[in-house]
Amino acid sequence: MSTQSQAEEAIVSSFHETEHDGGKDEEEKAEDHSFSMSNFLWHGGSAWDAWFSCSSNQVAQVLLTLPYSFSQLGMVSGIVFQIFYGLVGSWTAYLISVLYIEYRSRKEKEGVSFKNHVIQWFEVLDGLLGPYWKAMGLAFNCTFLLFGSVIQLIACASNIYYINDHLDKRTWTYIFGACCATTVFIPSFHNYRIWSFLGLGMTTYTAWYLTAASLAHGQVADVQHTGPKKLVLYFTGATNILYTFGGHAVTVEIMHAMWKPQKFKYIYLVATLYVFTLTIPSASAVYWAFGDQLLNHSNAFSLLPKTGWRDTAVILMLIHQFITFGFASTPLYFVWEKVIGMHDTRSMCLRALARLPVVIPIWFLAIIFPFFGPINSAVGALLVSFTVYIIPALAHMLTYRKASARQNAAEKPPFFLPSWAAMYAINTFIVIWVLIVGFGFGGWASVTNFVRQVDTFGLFAKCYQCKPPPAKHPPAAAPPPQY
C-alpha cells in the first residue's frame, strides 16, 4: 500500500476519535450518527457540507461591491481578474488542504490525539515549519479574520439602511453588533450545516436579483463606462476581487469538521466555479446599467429602485452576513479559547462567555471605519495577499524542499500536474505576482483610496455614503402689517 493511501486511511479511521466530540464513548458516537432532525440540521461533516461552507463563505457582502470594482476596472478587466483570482485562490486552497493532511498524518504517527481540539492554520505551519511561521500565520490570519468580521458588521448597517433610513448607519452598527455577538454560542464549523445551506441560497437569490433588476431597469440616461480611468482606482478594484476569492482563511477549520478531510482537495475549486455563475453576471449587469455612477456607490443596493424584490434581497443578505460573521469570527474564538485555556471546556455556556471579549474590538472597529468598499480592497491587499496566497505557496515549497519529504509526502502532486517542478513553478509565479501586483500596487492604491475616504467622511462617520437630507426651505416672511 502506498504512503499516501496509508496516510489517508489513518486520517479516516482516526477521525471520529479526534473530532471535537467531547470525548464520547462508542455507544454515544453510534447514536450521534443515527438519523435525527438534530443531526440533519446541525451536525455536518460531509463533502457537501464543506462545499456549502466554502461557497457560502466566499460570496457575502463582496457580491454587492463587485459592481463598484467593475466601475474601477472596466468590464473586461473585471471579468478577467475574477477568473484569474478564482483559479489562483482554488490552487492555494488546495495547497492548504495538502499541508493540513501532511501535518495531521505526521502528528498521528507520533501518537498525538486531537480529541476535543480543532486544528488551525497556524498550528499546521508550526508543526511543519516551526515557531516563526506559526507567529506569522497567526498574525496575518487573525488580523484578516478580525477585519473580515468588521466588514460583515459594516455591510449589515449599510444594507438595512436601504430598507429603514430612520436610523443612521452607525446606530444600525450598534444594533447588529449585539445581534452578531450571539455567534459565540455556535460550537464549531461542524455545526454550520443548515446555516451554510441557507446562506448559499440567499446569495444565489441576491445575485440573480441584481442581474434581473439591472437588466429590467436598463441603462441610466447618458450612462458612461469610462473605467479604467486612474491607476489608483484600477488596482483598488483588482485587490477587491483578490479579496473576493481569498475567503479560505477558514479552510483548515472546515476541513477539520469533515468526516473524511482528504476529500476536500478539489471542493474549493468546484465552489469557485459555482460562485462564478453568481458574481460575473451580477457585477456585469449592474455595471452595464449604471456605469460610472458606481464609482460613488460602493453598495449596489443603493442604485436599484426600492421594491419588494430588493427588500427581500436586503433581508436575505442581512441573514447571510450574520452567518458569514460567524464563519470569520469562529476561528478567532478558537484562538482566544486556546490562549486563556478554555478550548477543552465541555460547557458551551462557559465557552460563550469566554468568547465575548473577541466581539468587542470587532464592534469598535466597525464604528471607526465604516467604509464599505474601500476597506475590502485594503484588507485584500495588506492581509489576504499574504494569508491566502503568499504564505500557503511558500509553506508548500519549504515543506517539500527536501527529496525525502517529497518521497514520503502524504499527498503527491495532483493527477493533472504530476511534477514537483511544475508545482514549484506555479507557486513561485503566485508569490511573485501577488507580492508585486496584489500587495505592492494594490496596497498603494487601496491605502490611498482608504485615506481619501477618511479625509472626506472622517473617522466614526455617522452615515457613510448616505443621501443628504432634503434641504429645508425657510418659512416665508410674514406680510407687512396693514395699517
PDB file of C-alpha atoms in Angstrom, residues 186-343:
ATOM      1  CA  ILE A 186     -22.085  28.131  17.873  1.00  0.00           C
ATOM      2  CA  PRO A 187     -19.522  25.492  18.957  1.00  0.00           C
ATOM      3  CA  SER A 188     -17.595  24.868  15.708  1.00  0.00           C
ATOM      4  CA  PHE A 189     -17.796  24.583  11.922  1.00  0.00           C
ATOM      5  CA  HIS A 190     -19.230  21.107  12.424  1.00  0.00           C
ATOM      6  CA  ASN A 191     -22.458  22.907  13.403  1.00  0.00           C
ATOM      7  CA  TYR A 192     -22.880  25.147  10.352  1.00  0.00           C
ATOM      8  CA  ARG A 193     -24.747  22.644   8.133  1.00  0.00           C
ATOM      9  CA  ILE A 194     -28.123  24.372   7.877  1.00  0.00           C
ATOM     10  CA  TRP A 195     -26.571  27.853   8.019  1.00  0.00           C
ATOM     11  CA  SER A 196     -24.247  27.158   5.083  1.00  0.00           C
ATOM     12  CA  PHE A 197     -27.094  25.724   3.030  1.00  0.00           C
ATOM     13  CA  LEU A 198     -29.345  28.710   3.728  1.00  0.00           C
ATOM     14  CA  GLY A 199     -26.514  31.200   3.216  1.00  0.00           C
ATOM     15  CA  LEU A 200     -25.745  29.938  -0.274  1.00  0.00           C
ATOM     16  CA  GLY A 201     -29.430  30.073  -1.194  1.00  0.00           C
ATOM     17  CA  MET A 202     -29.578  33.677  -0.006  1.00  0.00           C
ATOM     18  CA  THR A 203     -26.586  34.825  -2.039  1.00  0.00           C
ATOM     19  CA  THR A 204     -27.870  32.946  -5.085  1.00  0.00           C
ATOM     20  CA  TYR A 205     -31.172  34.831  -4.855  1.00  0.00           C
ATOM     21  CA  THR A 206     -29.387  38.163  -4.332  1.00  0.00           C
ATOM     22  CA  ALA A 207     -27.009  37.643  -7.256  1.00  0.00           C
ATOM     23  CA  TRP A 208     -29.796  36.831  -9.692  1.00  0.00           C
ATOM     24  CA  TYR A 209     -31.933  39.653  -8.299  1.00  0.00           C
ATOM     25  CA  LEU A 210     -29.089  42.108  -9.039  1.00  0.00           C
ATOM     26  CA  THR A 211     -28.793  40.696 -12.555  1.00  0.00           C
ATOM     27  CA  ALA A 212     -32.518  40.713 -13.354  1.00  0.00           C
ATOM     28  CA  ALA A 213     -33.232  44.080 -11.704  1.00  0.00           C
ATOM     29  CA  SER A 214     -30.370  45.782 -13.566  1.00  0.00           C
ATOM     30  CA  LEU A 215     -31.437  44.377 -16.936  1.00  0.00           C
ATOM     31  CA  ALA A 216     -35.071  45.295 -16.259  1.00  0.00           C
ATOM     32  CA  HIS A 217     -34.056  48.798 -15.163  1.00  0.00           C
ATOM     33  CA  GLY A 218     -31.994  49.351 -18.281  1.00  0.00           C
ATOM     34  CA  GLN A 219     -29.168  51.809 -18.689  1.00  0.00           C
ATOM     35  CA  VAL A 220     -29.493  55.150 -16.956  1.00  0.00           C
ATOM     36  CA  ALA A 221     -29.613  58.268 -19.089  1.00  0.00           C
ATOM     37  CA  ASP A 222     -26.227  59.248 -20.533  1.00  0.00           C
ATOM     38  CA  VAL A 223     -24.604  56.201 -18.958  1.00  0.00           C
ATOM     39  CA  GLN A 224     -20.810  56.210 -19.171  1.00  0.00           C
ATOM     40  CA  HIS A 225     -18.375  53.296 -18.864  1.00  0.00           C
ATOM     41  CA  THR A 226     -15.038  55.089 -18.734  1.00  0.00           C
ATOM     42  CA  GLY A 227     -13.134  52.664 -16.487  1.00  0.00           C
ATOM     43  CA  PRO A 228     -10.303  52.210 -16.065  1.00  0.00           C
ATOM     44  CA  LYS A 229      -9.587  55.901 -15.558  1.00  0.00           C
ATOM     45  CA  LYS A 230      -6.854  56.020 -12.903  1.00  0.00           C
ATOM     46  CA  LEU A 231      -4.230  53.579 -11.685  1.00  0.00           C
ATOM     47  CA  VAL A 232      -5.339  54.088  -8.085  1.00  0.00           C
ATOM     48  CA  LEU A 233      -8.883  53.035  -8.925  1.00  0.00           C
ATOM     49  CA  TYR A 234      -7.729  50.190 -11.177  1.00  0.00           C
ATOM     50  CA  PHE A 235      -5.596  48.469  -8.555  1.00  0.00           C
ATOM     51  CA  THR A 236      -8.155  49.194  -5.827  1.00  0.00           C
ATOM     52  CA  GLY A 237     -10.736  47.276  -7.854  1.00  0.00           C
ATOM     53  CA  ALA A 238      -8.292  44.459  -8.581  1.00  0.00           C
ATOM     54  CA  THR A 239      -7.499  43.943  -4.903  1.00  0.00           C
ATOM     55  CA  ASN A 240     -11.194  43.850  -4.031  1.00  0.00           C
ATOM     56  CA  ILE A 241     -11.505  40.896  -6.429  1.00  0.00           C
ATOM     57  CA  LEU A 242      -8.385  39.347  -4.896  1.00  0.00           C
ATOM     58  CA  TYR A 243     -10.235  39.613  -1.577  1.00  0.00           C
ATOM     59  CA  THR A 244     -13.387  38.074  -3.101  1.00  0.00           C
ATOM     60  CA  PHE A 245     -11.670  34.804  -3.950  1.00  0.00           C
ATOM     61  CA  GLY A 246      -9.490  34.783  -0.847  1.00  0.00           C
ATOM     62  CA  GLY A 247     -12.145  33.594   1.564  1.00  0.00           C
ATOM     63  CA  HIS A 248     -10.295  30.458   2.593  1.00  0.00           C
ATOM     64  CA  ALA A 249      -8.701  31.715   5.797  1.00  0.00           C
ATOM     65  CA  VAL A 250     -11.006  29.168   7.453  1.00  0.00           C
ATOM     66  CA  THR A 251     -10.088  26.257   5.165  1.00  0.00           C
ATOM     67  CA  VAL A 252      -8.351  24.244   7.873  1.00  0.00           C
ATOM     68  CA  GLU A 253     -11.254  24.602  10.299  1.00  0.00           C
ATOM     69  CA  ILE A 254     -13.725  23.492   7.591  1.00  0.00           C
ATOM     70  CA  MET A 255     -11.516  20.501   6.737  1.00  0.00           C
ATOM     71  CA  HIS A 256     -11.198  19.511  10.376  1.00  0.00           C
ATOM     72  CA  ALA A 257     -15.002  19.425  10.642  1.00  0.00           C
ATOM     73  CA  MET A 258     -15.205  16.873   7.800  1.00  0.00           C
ATOM     74  CA  TRP A 259     -15.638  13.154   8.384  1.00  0.00           C
ATOM     75  CA  LYS A 260     -13.089  12.486   5.612  1.00  0.00           C
ATOM     76  CA  PRO A 261     -10.838  15.574   5.318  1.00  0.00           C
ATOM     77  CA  GLN A 262      -8.803  14.146   2.431  1.00  0.00           C
ATOM     78  CA  LYS A 263     -11.874  14.620   0.196  1.00  0.00           C
ATOM     79  CA  PHE A 264     -11.514  18.391   0.472  1.00  0.00           C
ATOM     80  CA  LYS A 265      -8.803  18.713  -2.196  1.00  0.00           C
ATOM     81  CA  TYR A 266     -10.987  19.884  -5.090  1.00  0.00           C
ATOM     82  CA  ILE A 267     -14.021  21.143  -3.177  1.00  0.00           C
ATOM     83  CA  TYR A 268     -12.878  24.758  -3.205  1.00  0.00           C
ATOM     84  CA  LEU A 269     -12.423  24.693  -6.992  1.00  0.00           C
ATOM     85  CA  VAL A 270     -15.950  23.353  -7.509  1.00  0.00           C
ATOM     86  CA  ALA A 271     -17.261  26.007  -5.096  1.00  0.00           C
ATOM     87  CA  THR A 272     -15.441  28.721  -7.050  1.00  0.00           C
ATOM     88  CA  LEU A 273     -16.897  27.562 -10.356  1.00  0.00           C
ATOM     89  CA  TYR A 274     -20.378  27.881  -8.857  1.00  0.00           C
ATOM     90  CA  VAL A 275     -19.531  31.312  -7.446  1.00  0.00           C
ATOM     91  CA  PHE A 276     -18.560  32.466 -10.958  1.00  0.00           C
ATOM     92  CA  THR A 277     -22.196  31.891 -12.005  1.00  0.00           C
ATOM     93  CA  LEU A 278     -23.235  34.410  -9.333  1.00  0.00           C
ATOM     94  CA  THR A 279     -20.551  37.089  -9.426  1.00  0.00           C
ATOM     95  CA  ILE A 280     -19.853  37.546 -13.138  1.00  0.00           C
ATOM     96  CA  PRO A 281     -23.469  38.014 -14.353  1.00  0.00           C
ATOM     97  CA  SER A 282     -24.500  40.238 -11.427  1.00  0.00           C
ATOM     98  CA  ALA A 283     -21.455  42.540 -11.498  1.00  0.00           C
ATOM     99  CA  SER A 284     -21.581  42.816 -15.296  1.00  0.00           C
ATOM    100  CA  ALA A 285     -25.310  43.618 -15.369  1.00  0.00           C
ATOM    101  CA  VAL A 286     -25.168  46.276 -12.640  1.00  0.00           C
ATOM    102  CA  TYR A 287     -22.134  47.950 -14.242  1.00  0.00           C
ATOM    103  CA  TRP A 288     -23.820  47.846 -17.669  1.00  0.00           C
ATOM    104  CA  ALA A 289     -26.905  49.576 -16.249  1.00  0.00           C
ATOM    105  CA  PHE A 290     -25.297  52.239 -14.050  1.00  0.00           C
ATOM    106  CA  GLY A 291     -21.748  52.672 -15.327  1.00  0.00           C
ATOM    107  CA  ASP A 292     -19.664  55.360 -13.652  1.00  0.00           C
ATOM    108  CA  GLN A 293     -22.353  56.126 -11.063  1.00  0.00           C
ATOM    109  CA  LEU A 294     -20.980  53.104  -9.193  1.00  0.00           C
ATOM    110  CA  LEU A 295     -17.727  54.973  -8.507  1.00  0.00           C
ATOM    111  CA  ASN A 296     -19.609  56.820  -5.752  1.00  0.00           C
ATOM    112  CA  HIS A 297     -21.841  53.922  -4.702  1.00  0.00           C
ATOM    113  CA  SER A 298     -19.857  51.001  -3.324  1.00  0.00           C
ATOM    114  CA  ASN A 299     -23.052  49.119  -2.379  1.00  0.00           C
ATOM    115  CA  ALA A 300     -25.038  48.012  -5.441  1.00  0.00           C
ATOM    116  CA  PHE A 301     -28.328  48.182  -3.500  1.00  0.00           C
ATOM    117  CA  SER A 302     -28.030  51.972  -3.323  1.00  0.00           C
ATOM    118  CA  LEU A 303     -28.728  52.421  -7.067  1.00  0.00           C
ATOM    119  CA  LEU A 304     -31.574  49.962  -7.533  1.00  0.00           C
ATOM    120  CA  PRO A 305     -35.166  51.127  -7.037  1.00  0.00           C
ATOM    121  CA  LYS A 306     -36.921  50.209  -3.803  1.00  0.00           C
ATOM    122  CA  THR A 307     -39.190  47.238  -4.471  1.00  0.00           C
ATOM    123  CA  GLY A 308     -40.340  44.155  -2.611  1.00  0.00           C
ATOM    124  CA  TRP A 309     -37.766  42.114  -4.556  1.00  0.00           C
ATOM    125  CA  ARG A 310     -34.960  44.431  -3.458  1.00  0.00           C
ATOM    126  CA  ASP A 311     -36.108  44.466   0.169  1.00  0.00           C
ATOM    127  CA  THR A 312     -36.189  40.655   0.129  1.00  0.00           C
ATOM    128  CA  ALA A 313     -32.610  40.597  -1.179  1.00  0.00           C
ATOM    129  CA  VAL A 314     -31.531  43.049   1.539  1.00  0.00           C
ATOM    130  CA  ILE A 315     -33.106  40.931   4.294  1.00  0.00           C
ATOM    131  CA  LEU A 316     -31.581  37.719   2.949  1.00  0.00           C
ATOM    132  CA  MET A 317     -28.157  39.356   2.750  1.00  0.00           C
ATOM    133  CA  LEU A 318     -28.518  40.553   6.327  1.00  0.00           C
ATOM    134  CA  ILE A 319     -29.127  36.996   7.487  1.00  0.00           C
ATOM    135  CA  HIS A 320     -26.249  35.742   5.363  1.00  0.00           C
ATOM    136  CA  GLN A 321     -23.902  38.376   6.748  1.00  0.00           C
ATOM    137  CA  PHE A 322     -24.759  37.180  10.242  1.00  0.00           C
ATOM    138  CA  ILE A 323     -23.746  33.672   9.106  1.00  0.00           C
ATOM    139  CA  THR A 324     -20.546  34.962   7.492  1.00  0.00           C
ATOM    140  CA  PHE A 325     -19.739  36.892  10.656  1.00  0.00           C
ATOM    141  CA  GLY A 326     -19.832  33.541  12.424  1.00  0.00           C
ATOM    142  CA  PHE A 327     -17.556  31.993   9.785  1.00  0.00           C
ATOM    143  CA  ALA A 328     -14.986  34.765  10.212  1.00  0.00           C
ATOM    144  CA  SER A 329     -15.160  35.069  13.999  1.00  0.00           C
ATOM    145  CA  THR A 330     -15.279  31.375  14.992  1.00  0.00           C
ATOM    146  CA  PRO A 331     -11.544  30.774  14.277  1.00  0.00           C
ATOM    147  CA  LEU A 332     -10.830  33.866  16.405  1.00  0.00           C
ATOM    148  CA  TYR A 333     -12.921  32.331  19.178  1.00  0.00           C
ATOM    149  CA  PHE A 334     -10.838  29.147  18.946  1.00  0.00           C
ATOM    150  CA  VAL A 335      -7.561  31.082  19.162  1.00  0.00           C
ATOM    151  CA  TRP A 336      -8.792  33.083  22.152  1.00  0.00           C
ATOM    152  CA  GLU A 337     -10.005  29.916  23.909  1.00  0.00           C
ATOM    153  CA  LYS A 338      -6.580  28.343  23.470  1.00  0.00           C
ATOM    154  CA  VAL A 339      -4.855  31.474  24.803  1.00  0.00           C
ATOM    155  CA  ILE A 340      -6.945  31.560  28.004  1.00  0.00           C
ATOM    156  CA  GLY A 341      -7.076  27.768  28.427  1.00  0.00           C
ATOM    157  CA  MET A 342     -10.807  27.340  27.747  1.00  0.00           C
ATOM    158  CA  HIS A 343     -10.679  25.374  24.482  1.00  0.00           C
TER     159      HIS A 343
END
